[in-house]
PDB file of C-alpha atoms in Angstrom:
ATOM      1  CA  MET A1222      16.920 214.602 123.402  1.00  0.00           C
ATOM      2  CA  ALA A1223      15.367 215.745 120.110  1.00  0.00           C
ATOM      3  CA  LEU A1224      17.396 215.512 117.104  1.00  0.00           C
ATOM      4  CA  ALA A1225      18.460 218.839 115.564  1.00  0.00           C
ATOM      5  CA  ARG A1226      16.350 219.983 112.441  1.00  0.00           C
ATOM      6  CA  ILE A1227      18.348 221.344 109.415  1.00  0.00           C
ATOM      7  CA  LEU A1228      16.856 222.925 106.496  1.00  0.00           C
ATOM      8  CA  VAL A1229      19.123 222.510 103.533  1.00  0.00           C
ATOM      9  CA  VAL A1230      18.597 224.914 100.616  1.00  0.00           C
ATOM     10  CA  GLU A1231      19.885 223.958  97.243  1.00  0.00           C
ATOM     11  CA  ASP A1232      18.760 224.471  93.766  1.00  0.00           C
ATOM     12  CA  ASP A1233      20.919 221.376  92.554  1.00  0.00           C
ATOM     13  CA  GLU A1234      18.781 218.426  93.317  1.00  0.00           C
ATOM     14  CA  LYS A1235      21.372 216.105  93.139  1.00  0.00           C
ATOM     15  CA  LEU A1236      23.619 217.996  95.823  1.00  0.00           C
ATOM     16  CA  ASN A1237      20.470 218.693  97.831  1.00  0.00           C
ATOM     17  CA  HIS A1238      19.791 214.982  98.219  1.00  0.00           C
ATOM     18  CA  ILE A1239      23.650 214.108  99.029  1.00  0.00           C
ATOM     19  CA  VAL A1240      23.600 216.842 101.981  1.00  0.00           C
ATOM     20  CA  CYS A1241      20.303 215.838 103.214  1.00  0.00           C
ATOM     21  CA  ALA A1242      21.134 212.083 103.377  1.00  0.00           C
ATOM     22  CA  TYR A1243      24.624 212.527 104.635  1.00  0.00           C
ATOM     23  CA  LEU A1244      23.182 214.923 107.488  1.00  0.00           C
ATOM     24  CA  SER A1245      20.286 212.368 108.088  1.00  0.00           C
ATOM     25  CA  GLY A1246      22.852 209.490 108.110  1.00  0.00           C
ATOM     26  CA  VAL A1247      24.606 211.192 111.273  1.00  0.00           C
ATOM     27  CA  GLY A1248      21.444 211.838 113.042  1.00  0.00           C
ATOM     28  CA  TYR A1249      19.858 215.021 112.148  1.00  0.00           C
ATOM     29  CA  GLN A1250      16.616 215.537 110.940  1.00  0.00           C
ATOM     30  CA  ALA A1251      17.409 217.156 107.479  1.00  0.00           C
ATOM     31  CA  THR A1252      14.509 218.649 105.093  1.00  0.00           C
ATOM     32  CA  GLY A1253      15.488 219.858 101.578  1.00  0.00           C
ATOM     33  CA  CYS A1254      14.226 222.670  99.552  1.00  0.00           C
ATOM     34  CA  LEU A1255      15.165 224.101  96.270  1.00  0.00           C
ATOM     35  CA  ASN A1256      15.308 228.063  96.717  1.00  0.00           C
ATOM     36  CA  GLY A1257      14.976 230.781  99.372  1.00  0.00           C
ATOM     37  CA  GLU A1258      11.401 231.284  98.598  1.00  0.00           C
ATOM     38  CA  GLU A1259      10.320 227.546  99.343  1.00  0.00           C
ATOM     39  CA  ALA A1260      12.731 227.830 102.419  1.00  0.00           C
ATOM     40  CA  LEU A1261      10.947 230.899 103.923  1.00  0.00           C
ATOM     41  CA  LYS A1262       7.637 228.972 103.721  1.00  0.00           C
ATOM     42  CA  LYS A1263       8.940 225.885 105.607  1.00  0.00           C
ATOM     43  CA  LEU A1264      10.377 227.894 108.544  1.00  0.00           C
ATOM     44  CA  GLU A1265       6.838 229.591 108.822  1.00  0.00           C
ATOM     45  CA  GLU A1266       5.429 225.915 108.888  1.00  0.00           C
ATOM     46  CA  ALA A1267       7.862 224.351 111.200  1.00  0.00           C
ATOM     47  CA  LYS A1268      10.723 225.242 113.603  1.00  0.00           C
ATOM     48  CA  TYR A1269      14.497 224.507 112.455  1.00  0.00           C
ATOM     49  CA  ASP A1270      17.411 224.532 114.457  1.00  0.00           C
ATOM     50  CA  MET A1271      19.782 225.477 111.554  1.00  0.00           C
ATOM     51  CA  ILE A1272      19.853 226.519 108.109  1.00  0.00           C
ATOM     52  CA  VAL A1273      22.323 225.427 105.172  1.00  0.00           C
ATOM     53  CA  THR A1274      21.747 227.335 102.114  1.00  0.00           C
ATOM     54  CA  ASP A1275      23.560 227.991  98.739  1.00  0.00           C
ATOM     55  CA  ILE A1276      23.790 231.406  97.527  1.00  0.00           C
ATOM     56  CA  MET A1277      23.084 231.632  93.873  1.00  0.00           C
ATOM     57  CA  MET A1278      19.719 230.260  93.407  1.00  0.00           C
ATOM     58  CA  PRO A1279      16.398 231.010  91.447  1.00  0.00           C
ATOM     59  CA  LYS A1280      13.458 233.308  93.015  1.00  0.00           C
ATOM     60  CA  THR A1281      15.017 234.005  96.186  1.00  0.00           C
ATOM     61  CA  ASP A1282      18.821 233.760  96.657  1.00  0.00           C
ATOM     62  CA  GLY A1283      20.926 233.057  99.630  1.00  0.00           C
ATOM     63  CA  PHE A1284      21.700 236.635 100.638  1.00  0.00           C
ATOM     64  CA  ARG A1285      18.123 237.332 100.566  1.00  0.00           C
ATOM     65  CA  LEU A1286      17.124 234.489 102.356  1.00  0.00           C
ATOM     66  CA  ALA A1287      19.677 235.386 105.201  1.00  0.00           C
ATOM     67  CA  GLU A1288      18.271 238.758 105.347  1.00  0.00           C
ATOM     68  CA  GLU A1289      14.826 237.686 105.801  1.00  0.00           C
ATOM     69  CA  VAL A1290      15.586 235.043 108.311  1.00  0.00           C
ATOM     70  CA  ARG A1291      17.649 237.633 110.461  1.00  0.00           C
ATOM     71  CA  ALA A1292      14.704 240.097 110.851  1.00  0.00           C
ATOM     72  CA  SER A1293      12.896 237.878 112.829  1.00  0.00           C
ATOM     73  CA  ASP A1294      15.229 235.612 114.281  1.00  0.00           C
ATOM     74  CA  LYS A1295      18.975 236.568 115.351  1.00  0.00           C
ATOM     75  CA  GLN A1296      19.941 233.170 116.916  1.00  0.00           C
ATOM     76  CA  ILE A1297      19.256 230.372 114.301  1.00  0.00           C
ATOM     77  CA  PRO A1298      22.824 229.207 112.849  1.00  0.00           C
ATOM     78  CA  ILE A1299      23.091 230.133 109.106  1.00  0.00           C
ATOM     79  CA  LEU A1300      25.994 228.294 107.122  1.00  0.00           C
ATOM     80  CA  PHE A1301      26.636 229.515 103.417  1.00  0.00           C
ATOM     81  CA  MET A1302      27.378 226.445 101.223  1.00  0.00           C
ATOM     82  CA  THR A1303      28.631 228.011  97.866  1.00  0.00           C
ATOM     83  CA  ALA A1304      30.761 227.912  95.049  1.00  0.00           C
ATOM     84  CA  ARG A1305      31.568 231.780  95.386  1.00  0.00           C
ATOM     85  CA  ASP A1306      34.891 231.966  97.250  1.00  0.00           C
ATOM     86  CA  ASP A1307      35.036 235.505  96.835  1.00  0.00           C
ATOM     87  CA  MET A1308      35.791 238.223  99.824  1.00  0.00           C
ATOM     88  CA  THR A1309      33.027 240.402  98.757  1.00  0.00           C
ATOM     89  CA  ALA A1310      30.522 237.411  98.833  1.00  0.00           C
ATOM     90  CA  LYS A1311      32.401 236.760 102.308  1.00  0.00           C
ATOM     91  CA  GLN A1312      31.725 240.095 103.761  1.00  0.00           C
ATOM     92  CA  ARG A1313      28.307 240.758 102.460  1.00  0.00           C
ATOM     93  CA  GLY A1314      27.261 237.221 104.156  1.00  0.00           C
ATOM     94  CA  TYR A1315      28.835 238.209 107.485  1.00  0.00           C
ATOM     95  CA  ARG A1316      27.154 241.664 107.373  1.00  0.00           C
ATOM     96  CA  ILE A1317      23.889 240.277 106.820  1.00  0.00           C
ATOM     97  CA  GLY A1318      24.571 237.986 109.975  1.00  0.00           C
ATOM     98  CA  ILE A1319      25.559 234.387 108.756  1.00  0.00           C
ATOM     99  CA  ASP A1320      27.581 232.432 110.872  1.00  0.00           C
ATOM    100  CA  ASP A1321      30.132 230.210 108.694  1.00  0.00           C
ATOM    101  CA  TYR A1322      30.773 229.507 104.991  1.00  0.00           C
ATOM    102  CA  VAL A1323      31.799 226.323 103.307  1.00  0.00           C
ATOM    103  CA  VAL A1324      33.077 226.573  99.574  1.00  0.00           C
ATOM    104  CA  LYS A1325      32.155 223.828  97.325  1.00  0.00           C
ATOM    105  CA  PRO A1326      33.293 221.036  96.381  1.00  0.00           C
ATOM    106  CA  PHE A1327      33.860 220.491 100.039  1.00  0.00           C
ATOM    107  CA  ASP A1328      34.547 217.225 101.966  1.00  0.00           C
ATOM    108  CA  PRO A1329      31.245 215.915 103.741  1.00  0.00           C
ATOM    109  CA  ASP A1330      33.132 215.583 106.892  1.00  0.00           C
ATOM    110  CA  GLU A1331      34.217 219.299 106.859  1.00  0.00           C
ATOM    111  CA  LEU A1332      30.554 219.921 106.641  1.00  0.00           C
ATOM    112  CA  LEU A1333      29.776 217.718 109.314  1.00  0.00           C
ATOM    113  CA  LEU A1334      32.329 219.362 111.408  1.00  0.00           C
ATOM    114  CA  ARG A1335      31.032 222.935 110.886  1.00  0.00           C
ATOM    115  CA  VAL A1336      27.352 221.841 111.103  1.00  0.00           C
ATOM    116  CA  GLY A1337      28.150 220.452 114.643  1.00  0.00           C
ATOM    117  CA  ALA A1338      30.225 223.378 115.740  1.00  0.00           C
ATOM    118  CA  LEU A1339      27.619 225.748 114.782  1.00  0.00           C
ATOM    119  CA  LEU A1340      24.661 223.838 116.679  1.00  0.00           C
ATOM    120  CA  ARG A1341      26.978 223.761 119.947  1.00  0.00           C
ATOM    121  CA  ARG A1342      27.734 227.270 119.872  1.00  0.00           C
ATOM    122  CA  ALA A1343      23.581 228.052 119.447  1.00  0.00           C
ATOM    123  CA  ASN A1344      23.249 226.007 122.491  1.00  0.00           C
ATOM    124  CA  ILE A1345      25.611 227.661 124.359  1.00  0.00           C
ATOM    125  CA  ALA A1346      24.314 231.092 123.404  1.00  0.00           C
ATOM    126  CA  GLY A1347      20.995 230.053 124.481  1.00  0.00           C
ATOM    127  CA  SER A1348      22.558 229.393 128.052  1.00  0.00           C
ATOM    128  CA  ASN A1349      22.235 232.391 130.615  1.00  0.00           C
ATOM    129  CA  ARG A1350      25.978 231.181 132.295  1.00  0.00           C
ATOM    130  CA  LEU A1351      29.028 231.313 130.606  1.00  0.00           C
ATOM    131  CA  GLU A1352      32.473 230.189 131.564  1.00  0.00           C
ATOM    132  CA  ALA A1353      35.960 230.853 129.441  1.00  0.00           C
ATOM    133  CA  GLY A1354      38.921 230.081 131.240  1.00  0.00           C
ATOM    134  CA  ASN A1355      38.980 232.076 134.732  1.00  0.00           C
ATOM    135  CA  LEU A1356      35.949 234.150 133.505  1.00  0.00           C
ATOM    136  CA  VAL A1357      32.541 233.472 134.621  1.00  0.00           C
ATOM    137  CA  MET A1358      29.466 235.551 133.223  1.00  0.00           C
ATOM    138  CA  ASP A1359      26.117 235.482 134.242  1.00  0.00           C
ATOM    139  CA  ALA A1360      23.399 236.928 131.896  1.00  0.00           C
ATOM    140  CA  ASP A1361      20.753 237.247 134.637  1.00  0.00           C
ATOM    141  CA  GLU A1362      22.751 239.119 137.050  1.00  0.00           C
ATOM    142  CA  HIS A1363      24.745 240.976 134.397  1.00  0.00           C
ATOM    143  CA  THR A1364      27.694 240.163 136.387  1.00  0.00           C
ATOM    144  CA  ALA A1365      31.499 239.029 135.103  1.00  0.00           C
ATOM    145  CA  TYR A1366      33.960 237.483 137.565  1.00  0.00           C
ATOM    146  CA  VAL A1367      37.693 236.638 136.878  1.00  0.00           C
ATOM    147  CA  CYS A1368      39.332 234.115 139.610  1.00  0.00           C
ATOM    148  CA  GLY A1369      36.122 235.257 141.846  1.00  0.00           C
ATOM    149  CA  GLU A1370      36.628 238.689 141.651  1.00  0.00           C
ATOM    150  CA  GLU A1371      34.038 240.935 139.771  1.00  0.00           C
ATOM    151  CA  ILE A1372      35.274 243.041 136.861  1.00  0.00           C
ATOM    152  CA  PRO A1373      33.509 246.493 136.292  1.00  0.00           C
ATOM    153  CA  LEU A1374      31.654 246.112 133.018  1.00  0.00           C
ATOM    154  CA  THR A1375      29.192 248.593 131.884  1.00  0.00           C
ATOM    155  CA  VAL A1376      25.649 246.641 130.354  1.00  0.00           C
ATOM    156  CA  ARG A1377      27.185 247.538 126.773  1.00  0.00           C
ATOM    157  CA  GLU A1378      30.560 246.110 127.558  1.00  0.00           C
ATOM    158  CA  PHE A1379      28.953 243.365 129.370  1.00  0.00           C
ATOM    159  CA  ASP A1380      26.513 242.311 126.301  1.00  0.00           C
ATOM    160  CA  ILE A1381      28.903 242.752 123.504  1.00  0.00           C
ATOM    161  CA  LEU A1382      31.526 240.456 125.682  1.00  0.00           C
ATOM    162  CA  PHE A1383      28.758 237.717 126.056  1.00  0.00           C
ATOM    163  CA  LYS A1384      27.596 237.686 122.428  1.00  0.00           C
ATOM    164  CA  LEU A1385      31.315 237.355 121.177  1.00  0.00           C
ATOM    165  CA  LEU A1386      32.028 234.385 123.766  1.00  0.00           C
ATOM    166  CA  SER A1387      28.638 232.807 122.855  1.00  0.00           C
ATOM    167  CA  TYR A1388      29.922 232.568 119.209  1.00  0.00           C
ATOM    168  CA  PRO A1389      33.783 231.631 119.566  1.00  0.00           C
ATOM    169  CA  LYS A1390      35.715 232.219 116.294  1.00  0.00           C
ATOM    170  CA  LYS A1391      32.585 233.920 114.551  1.00  0.00           C
ATOM    171  CA  THR A1392      33.422 237.277 113.007  1.00  0.00           C
ATOM    172  CA  PHE A1393      30.829 240.022 113.983  1.00  0.00           C
ATOM    173  CA  THR A1394      31.326 243.204 111.874  1.00  0.00           C
ATOM    174  CA  ARG A1395      31.253 246.495 113.033  1.00  0.00           C
ATOM    175  CA  SER A1396      27.987 247.436 111.459  1.00  0.00           C
ATOM    176  CA  GLN A1397      26.523 243.967 112.943  1.00  0.00           C
ATOM    177  CA  LEU A1398      27.894 245.392 116.522  1.00  0.00           C
ATOM    178  CA  MET A1399      26.468 248.723 115.945  1.00  0.00           C
ATOM    179  CA  GLU A1400      22.862 247.219 115.263  1.00  0.00           C
ATOM    180  CA  LEU A1401      22.913 244.846 117.940  1.00  0.00           C
ATOM    181  CA  PHE A1402      24.297 246.987 120.815  1.00  0.00           C
ATOM    182  CA  TRP A1403      23.897 250.807 119.498  1.00  0.00           C
ATOM    183  CA  ASP A1404      20.513 250.226 117.639  1.00  0.00           C
ATOM    184  CA  TYR A1405      21.969 252.552 114.761  1.00  0.00           C
ATOM    185  CA  ASP A1406      22.289 255.380 117.491  1.00  0.00           C
ATOM    186  CA  SER A1407      23.051 258.393 114.920  1.00  0.00           C
ATOM    187  CA  SER A1408      26.271 259.375 117.179  1.00  0.00           C
ATOM    188  CA  ALA A1409      27.825 255.958 116.983  1.00  0.00           C
ATOM    189  CA  THR A1410      30.353 255.131 114.523  1.00  0.00           C
ATOM    190  CA  SER A1411      32.652 251.995 113.651  1.00  0.00           C
ATOM    191  CA  ARG A1412      35.452 254.130 115.747  1.00  0.00           C
ATOM    192  CA  THR A1413      32.898 253.711 118.637  1.00  0.00           C
ATOM    193  CA  VAL A1414      32.996 250.111 118.190  1.00  0.00           C
ATOM    194  CA  ASP A1415      36.879 249.990 118.274  1.00  0.00           C
ATOM    195  CA  VAL A1416      36.926 252.104 121.466  1.00  0.00           C
ATOM    196  CA  TYR A1417      34.528 249.744 123.313  1.00  0.00           C
ATOM    197  CA  MET A1418      36.831 246.664 121.985  1.00  0.00           C
ATOM    198  CA  ALA A1419      39.834 248.336 123.354  1.00  0.00           C
ATOM    199  CA  LYS A1420      38.272 248.889 126.729  1.00  0.00           C
ATOM    200  CA  LEU A1421      36.928 245.482 126.964  1.00  0.00           C
ATOM    201  CA  ARG A1422      40.528 244.016 126.211  1.00  0.00           C
ATOM    202  CA  GLU A1423      41.935 246.432 128.822  1.00  0.00           C
ATOM    203  CA  LYS A1424      39.288 244.880 131.474  1.00  0.00           C
ATOM    204  CA  THR A1425      39.749 241.370 130.705  1.00  0.00           C
ATOM    205  CA  ALA A1426      43.296 241.726 130.416  1.00  0.00           C
ATOM    206  CA  ALA A1427      43.646 239.221 133.503  1.00  0.00           C
ATOM    207  CA  CYS A1428      41.250 236.423 131.625  1.00  0.00           C
ATOM    208  CA  ASP A1429      43.283 233.321 130.537  1.00  0.00           C
ATOM    209  CA  GLY A1430      40.636 231.591 128.491  1.00  0.00           C
ATOM    210  CA  PHE A1431      40.235 233.751 125.236  1.00  0.00           C
ATOM    211  CA  ASP A1432      41.517 236.677 122.847  1.00  0.00           C
ATOM    212  CA  ILE A1433      39.635 239.190 121.236  1.00  0.00           C
ATOM    213  CA  VAL A1434      40.873 239.212 117.936  1.00  0.00           C
ATOM    214  CA  THR A1435      40.560 241.842 115.067  1.00  0.00           C
ATOM    215  CA  VAL A1436      39.724 240.480 111.649  1.00  0.00           C
ATOM    216  CA  HIS A1437      40.833 243.318 109.513  1.00  0.00           C
ATOM    217  CA  GLY A1438      38.400 244.392 107.028  1.00  0.00           C
ATOM    218  CA  LEU A1439      35.456 242.980 108.875  1.00  0.00           C
ATOM    219  CA  GLY A1440      35.613 243.327 112.638  1.00  0.00           C
ATOM    220  CA  TYR A1441      35.904 241.139 115.504  1.00  0.00           C
ATOM    221  CA  LYS A1442      35.680 237.576 117.212  1.00  0.00           C
ATOM    222  CA  ALA A1443      36.701 235.618 120.270  1.00  0.00           C
ATOM    223  CA  VAL A1444      39.077 233.159 119.973  1.00  0.00           C
ATOM    224  CA  LEU A1445      39.376 230.653 122.786  1.00  0.00           C
ATOM    225  CA  ARG A1446      42.833 229.472 123.848  1.00  0.00           C
TER     226      ARG A1446
END
């Protein structure tokens, strides 16, 4: 099995080296660069399975890097590694489409746990079949079954639920969900997202493997039981 390739973007050379050495020491292929501009060039040259990046960097910062990456790749996991532990930075990052956030100084083992979890989620997201408790979803057939009985989901409801369950514990903002599933339909609003979530909760009430949780001020996430 090929080792996961991780791009580490951090302008502090010492910390960059430490993170790369730690990730490489546990079996990942870690490549370091010092800013977002350099990272974008490396992403053009080779395929990576994950990005671990600082926010405050010269030339191209972490926010801009994440925006550029998400414009062409919706799936690659992005982990923010930063000293900025404020809600504004978190909200902006999640709206752009990052997957997780770790605050400096951090325990290397915590970073490793988060990296492993994100890589597992990405692998699950690449699958066409998903199971959560008594729920089975098949993306090829666009069908969902609870205890062998099909539940009536619309195409959009199915796609939203499959996305949430593919990234358990990841918060999707209302604006992210609108971009993903309504493509900025002029008639869609954040209230539209709330209505769909209420319908999904109602239709999946018999599911025993997860909860759809409201993250106040941000959006929604699926939490496995």
